[in-house]
Tab-separated table of N, CA and C in Angstrom:
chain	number	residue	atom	x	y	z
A	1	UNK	N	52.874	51.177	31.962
A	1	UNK	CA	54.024	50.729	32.725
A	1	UNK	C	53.598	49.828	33.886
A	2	UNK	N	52.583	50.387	34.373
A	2	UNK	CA	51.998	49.495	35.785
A	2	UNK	C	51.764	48.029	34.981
A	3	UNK	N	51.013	47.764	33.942
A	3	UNK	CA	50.616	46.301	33.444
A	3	UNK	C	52.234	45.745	33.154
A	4	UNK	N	53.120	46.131	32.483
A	4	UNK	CA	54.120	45.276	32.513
A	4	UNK	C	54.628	44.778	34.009
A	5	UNK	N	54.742	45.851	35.095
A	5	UNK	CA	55.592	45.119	36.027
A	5	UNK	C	54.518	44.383	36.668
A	6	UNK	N	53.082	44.481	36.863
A	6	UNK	CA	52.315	43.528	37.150
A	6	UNK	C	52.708	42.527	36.956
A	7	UNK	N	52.548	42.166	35.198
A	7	UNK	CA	53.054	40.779	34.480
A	7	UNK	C	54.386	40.491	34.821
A	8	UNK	N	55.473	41.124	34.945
A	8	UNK	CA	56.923	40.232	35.483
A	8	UNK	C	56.814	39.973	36.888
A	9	UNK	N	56.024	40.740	37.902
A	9	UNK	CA	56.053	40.089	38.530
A	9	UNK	C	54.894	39.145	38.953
A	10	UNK	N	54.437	38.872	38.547
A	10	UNK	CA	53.186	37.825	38.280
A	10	UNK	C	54.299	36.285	37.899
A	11	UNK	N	55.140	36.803	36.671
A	11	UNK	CA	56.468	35.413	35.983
A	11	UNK	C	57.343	35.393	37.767
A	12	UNK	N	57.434	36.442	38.114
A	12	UNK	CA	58.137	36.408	39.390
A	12	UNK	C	57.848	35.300	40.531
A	13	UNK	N	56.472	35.681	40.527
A	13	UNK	CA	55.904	34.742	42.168
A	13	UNK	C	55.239	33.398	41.275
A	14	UNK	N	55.289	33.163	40.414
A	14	UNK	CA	54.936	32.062	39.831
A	14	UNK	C	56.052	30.972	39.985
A	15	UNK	N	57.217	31.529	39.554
A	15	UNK	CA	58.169	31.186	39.515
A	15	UNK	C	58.503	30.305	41.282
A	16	UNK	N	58.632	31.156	41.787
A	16	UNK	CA	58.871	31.509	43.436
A	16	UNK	C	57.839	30.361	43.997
A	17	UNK	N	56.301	30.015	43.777
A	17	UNK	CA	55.504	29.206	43.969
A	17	UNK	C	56.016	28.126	43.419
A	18	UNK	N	56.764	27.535	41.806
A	18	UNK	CA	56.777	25.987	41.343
A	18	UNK	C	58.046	25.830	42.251
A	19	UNK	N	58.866	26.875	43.032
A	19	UNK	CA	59.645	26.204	43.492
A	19	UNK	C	59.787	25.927	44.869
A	20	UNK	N	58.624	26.340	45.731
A	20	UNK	CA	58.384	26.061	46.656
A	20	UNK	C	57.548	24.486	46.321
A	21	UNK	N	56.844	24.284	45.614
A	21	UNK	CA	55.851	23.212	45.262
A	21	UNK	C	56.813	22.097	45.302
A	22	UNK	N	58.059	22.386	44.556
A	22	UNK	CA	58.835	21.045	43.917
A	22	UNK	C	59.649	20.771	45.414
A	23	UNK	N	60.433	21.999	46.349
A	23	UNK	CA	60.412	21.402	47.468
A	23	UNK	C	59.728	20.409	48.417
A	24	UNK	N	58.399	20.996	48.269
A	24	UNK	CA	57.531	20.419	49.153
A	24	UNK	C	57.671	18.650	48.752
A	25	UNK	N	57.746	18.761	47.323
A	25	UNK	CA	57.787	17.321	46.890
A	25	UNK	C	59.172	16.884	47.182
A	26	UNK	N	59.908	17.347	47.297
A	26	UNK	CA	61.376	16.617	47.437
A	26	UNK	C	61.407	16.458	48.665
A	27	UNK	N	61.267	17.194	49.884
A	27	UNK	CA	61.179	17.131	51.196
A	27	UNK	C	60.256	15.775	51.631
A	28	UNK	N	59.042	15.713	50.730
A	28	UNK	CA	58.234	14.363	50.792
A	28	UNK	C	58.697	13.539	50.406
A	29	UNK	N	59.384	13.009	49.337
A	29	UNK	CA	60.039	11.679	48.692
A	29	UNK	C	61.276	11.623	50.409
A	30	UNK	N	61.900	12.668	50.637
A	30	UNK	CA	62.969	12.386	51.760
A	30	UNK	C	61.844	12.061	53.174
A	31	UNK	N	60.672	11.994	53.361
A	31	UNK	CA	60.160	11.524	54.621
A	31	UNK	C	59.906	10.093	54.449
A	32	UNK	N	59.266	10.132	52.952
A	32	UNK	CA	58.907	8.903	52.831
A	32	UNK	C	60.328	8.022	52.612
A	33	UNK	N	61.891	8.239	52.271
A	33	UNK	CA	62.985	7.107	52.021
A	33	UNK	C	63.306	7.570	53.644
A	34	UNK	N	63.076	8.143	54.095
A	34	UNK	CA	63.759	8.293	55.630
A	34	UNK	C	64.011	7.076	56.375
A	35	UNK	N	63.327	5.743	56.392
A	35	UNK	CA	63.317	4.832	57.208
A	35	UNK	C	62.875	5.176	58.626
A	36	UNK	N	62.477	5.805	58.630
A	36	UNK	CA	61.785	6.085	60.247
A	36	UNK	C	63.395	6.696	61.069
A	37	UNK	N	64.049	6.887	60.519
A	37	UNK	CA	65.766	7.872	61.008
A	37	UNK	C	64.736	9.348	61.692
A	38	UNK	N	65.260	9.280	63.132
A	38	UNK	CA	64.657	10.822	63.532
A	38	UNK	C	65.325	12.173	62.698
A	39	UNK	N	66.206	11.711	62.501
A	39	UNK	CA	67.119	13.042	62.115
A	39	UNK	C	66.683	12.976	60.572
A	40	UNK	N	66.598	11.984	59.867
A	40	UNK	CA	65.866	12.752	58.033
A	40	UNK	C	64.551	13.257	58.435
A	41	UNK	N	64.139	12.258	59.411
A	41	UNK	CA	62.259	12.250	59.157
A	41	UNK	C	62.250	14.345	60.037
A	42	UNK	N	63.195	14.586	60.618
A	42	UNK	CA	62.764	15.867	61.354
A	42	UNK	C	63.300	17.084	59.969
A	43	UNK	N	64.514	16.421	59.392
A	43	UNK	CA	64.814	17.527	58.434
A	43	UNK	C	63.608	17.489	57.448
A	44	UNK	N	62.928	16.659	57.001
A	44	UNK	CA	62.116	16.534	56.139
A	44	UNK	C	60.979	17.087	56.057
A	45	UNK	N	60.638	16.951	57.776
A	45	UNK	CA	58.974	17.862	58.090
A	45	UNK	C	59.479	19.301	58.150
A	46	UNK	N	60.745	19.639	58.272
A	46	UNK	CA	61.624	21.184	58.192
A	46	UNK	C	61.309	21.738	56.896
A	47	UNK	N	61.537	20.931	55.661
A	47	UNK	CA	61.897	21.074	54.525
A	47	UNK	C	60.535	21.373	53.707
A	48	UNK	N	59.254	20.556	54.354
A	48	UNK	CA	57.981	20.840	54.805
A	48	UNK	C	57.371	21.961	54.784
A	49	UNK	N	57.587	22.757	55.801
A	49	UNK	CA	57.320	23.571	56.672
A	49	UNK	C	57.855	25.132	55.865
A	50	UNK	N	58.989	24.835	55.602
A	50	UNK	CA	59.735	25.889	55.354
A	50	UNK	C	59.308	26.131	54.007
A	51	UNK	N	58.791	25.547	53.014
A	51	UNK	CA	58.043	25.407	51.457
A	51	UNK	C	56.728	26.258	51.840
A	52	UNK	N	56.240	25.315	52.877
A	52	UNK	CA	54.783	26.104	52.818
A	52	UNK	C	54.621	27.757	53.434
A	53	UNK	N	55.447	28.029	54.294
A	53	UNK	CA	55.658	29.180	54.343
A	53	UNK	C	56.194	29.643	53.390
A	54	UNK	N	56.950	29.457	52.710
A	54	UNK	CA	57.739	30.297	51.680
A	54	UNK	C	56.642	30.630	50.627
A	55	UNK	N	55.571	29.632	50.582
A	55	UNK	CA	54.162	29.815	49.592
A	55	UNK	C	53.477	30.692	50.340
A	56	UNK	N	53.301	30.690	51.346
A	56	UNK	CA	52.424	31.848	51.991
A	56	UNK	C	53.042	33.204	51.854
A	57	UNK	N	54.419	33.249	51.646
A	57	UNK	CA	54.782	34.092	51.543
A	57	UNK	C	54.581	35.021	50.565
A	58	UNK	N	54.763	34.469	49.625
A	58	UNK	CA	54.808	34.754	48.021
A	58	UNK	C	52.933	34.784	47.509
A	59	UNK	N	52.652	34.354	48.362
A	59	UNK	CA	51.029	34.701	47.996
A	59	UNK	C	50.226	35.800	48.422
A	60	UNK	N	51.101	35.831	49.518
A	60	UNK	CA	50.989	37.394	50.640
A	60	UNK	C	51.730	38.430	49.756
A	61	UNK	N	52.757	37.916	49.270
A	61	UNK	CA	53.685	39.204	48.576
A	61	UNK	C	53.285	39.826	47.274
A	62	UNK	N	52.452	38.808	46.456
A	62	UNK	CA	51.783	38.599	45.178
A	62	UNK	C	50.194	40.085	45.479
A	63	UNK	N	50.038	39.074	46.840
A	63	UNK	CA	48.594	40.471	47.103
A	63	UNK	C	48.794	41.994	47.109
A	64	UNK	N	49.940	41.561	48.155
A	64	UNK	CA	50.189	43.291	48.091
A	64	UNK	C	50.513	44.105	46.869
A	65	UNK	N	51.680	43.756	46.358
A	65	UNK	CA	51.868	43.881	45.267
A	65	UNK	C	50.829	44.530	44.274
A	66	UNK	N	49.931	43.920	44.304
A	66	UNK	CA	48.700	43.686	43.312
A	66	UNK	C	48.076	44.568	43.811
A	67	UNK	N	47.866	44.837	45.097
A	67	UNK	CA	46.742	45.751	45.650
A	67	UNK	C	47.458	47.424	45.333
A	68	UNK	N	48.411	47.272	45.623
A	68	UNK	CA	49.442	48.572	45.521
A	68	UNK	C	49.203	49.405	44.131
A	69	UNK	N	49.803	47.942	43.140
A	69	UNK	CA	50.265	48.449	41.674
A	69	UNK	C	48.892	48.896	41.533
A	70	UNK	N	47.607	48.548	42.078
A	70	UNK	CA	45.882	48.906	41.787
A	70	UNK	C	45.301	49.885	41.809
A	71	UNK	N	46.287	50.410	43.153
A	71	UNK	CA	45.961	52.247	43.662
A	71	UNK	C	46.884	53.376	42.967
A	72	UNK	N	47.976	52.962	42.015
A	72	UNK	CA	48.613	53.875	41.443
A	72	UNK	C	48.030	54.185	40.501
């Protein structure tokens, strides 16, 4: 039982990671069409910011997880 929910959630934070990734890229295509506008170029380094944490997150959440399901 422990190896299956490993593996879904393994599909889980994988998941959770391509879509922080594809932010990160969409937030970049919007710095780079920004025209130098303070207000895209600030939502954009937001949009940034908020991806890469959301990856730290999920990489942090992935560990524990992992370390947990390890000791049962």
């Amino acid at each position: 039982t422990a190896g299956v929910i490993q593996q879904a959630l393994s599909i889980v934070f994988g998941v959770i990671g391509a879509f922080a990734l594809l932010m990160i890229t969409v937030s970049g295509l919007r710095y780079v069409l920004s025209s130098g506008d303070p207000q895209k170029t600030a939502r954009a380094k937001d949009g940034i910011i908020y991806s890469l944490v959301g990856i730290a997150v999920a990489v942090a959440a992935e560990s524990i997880v992992l370390f947990v399901a390890n000791r049962l």
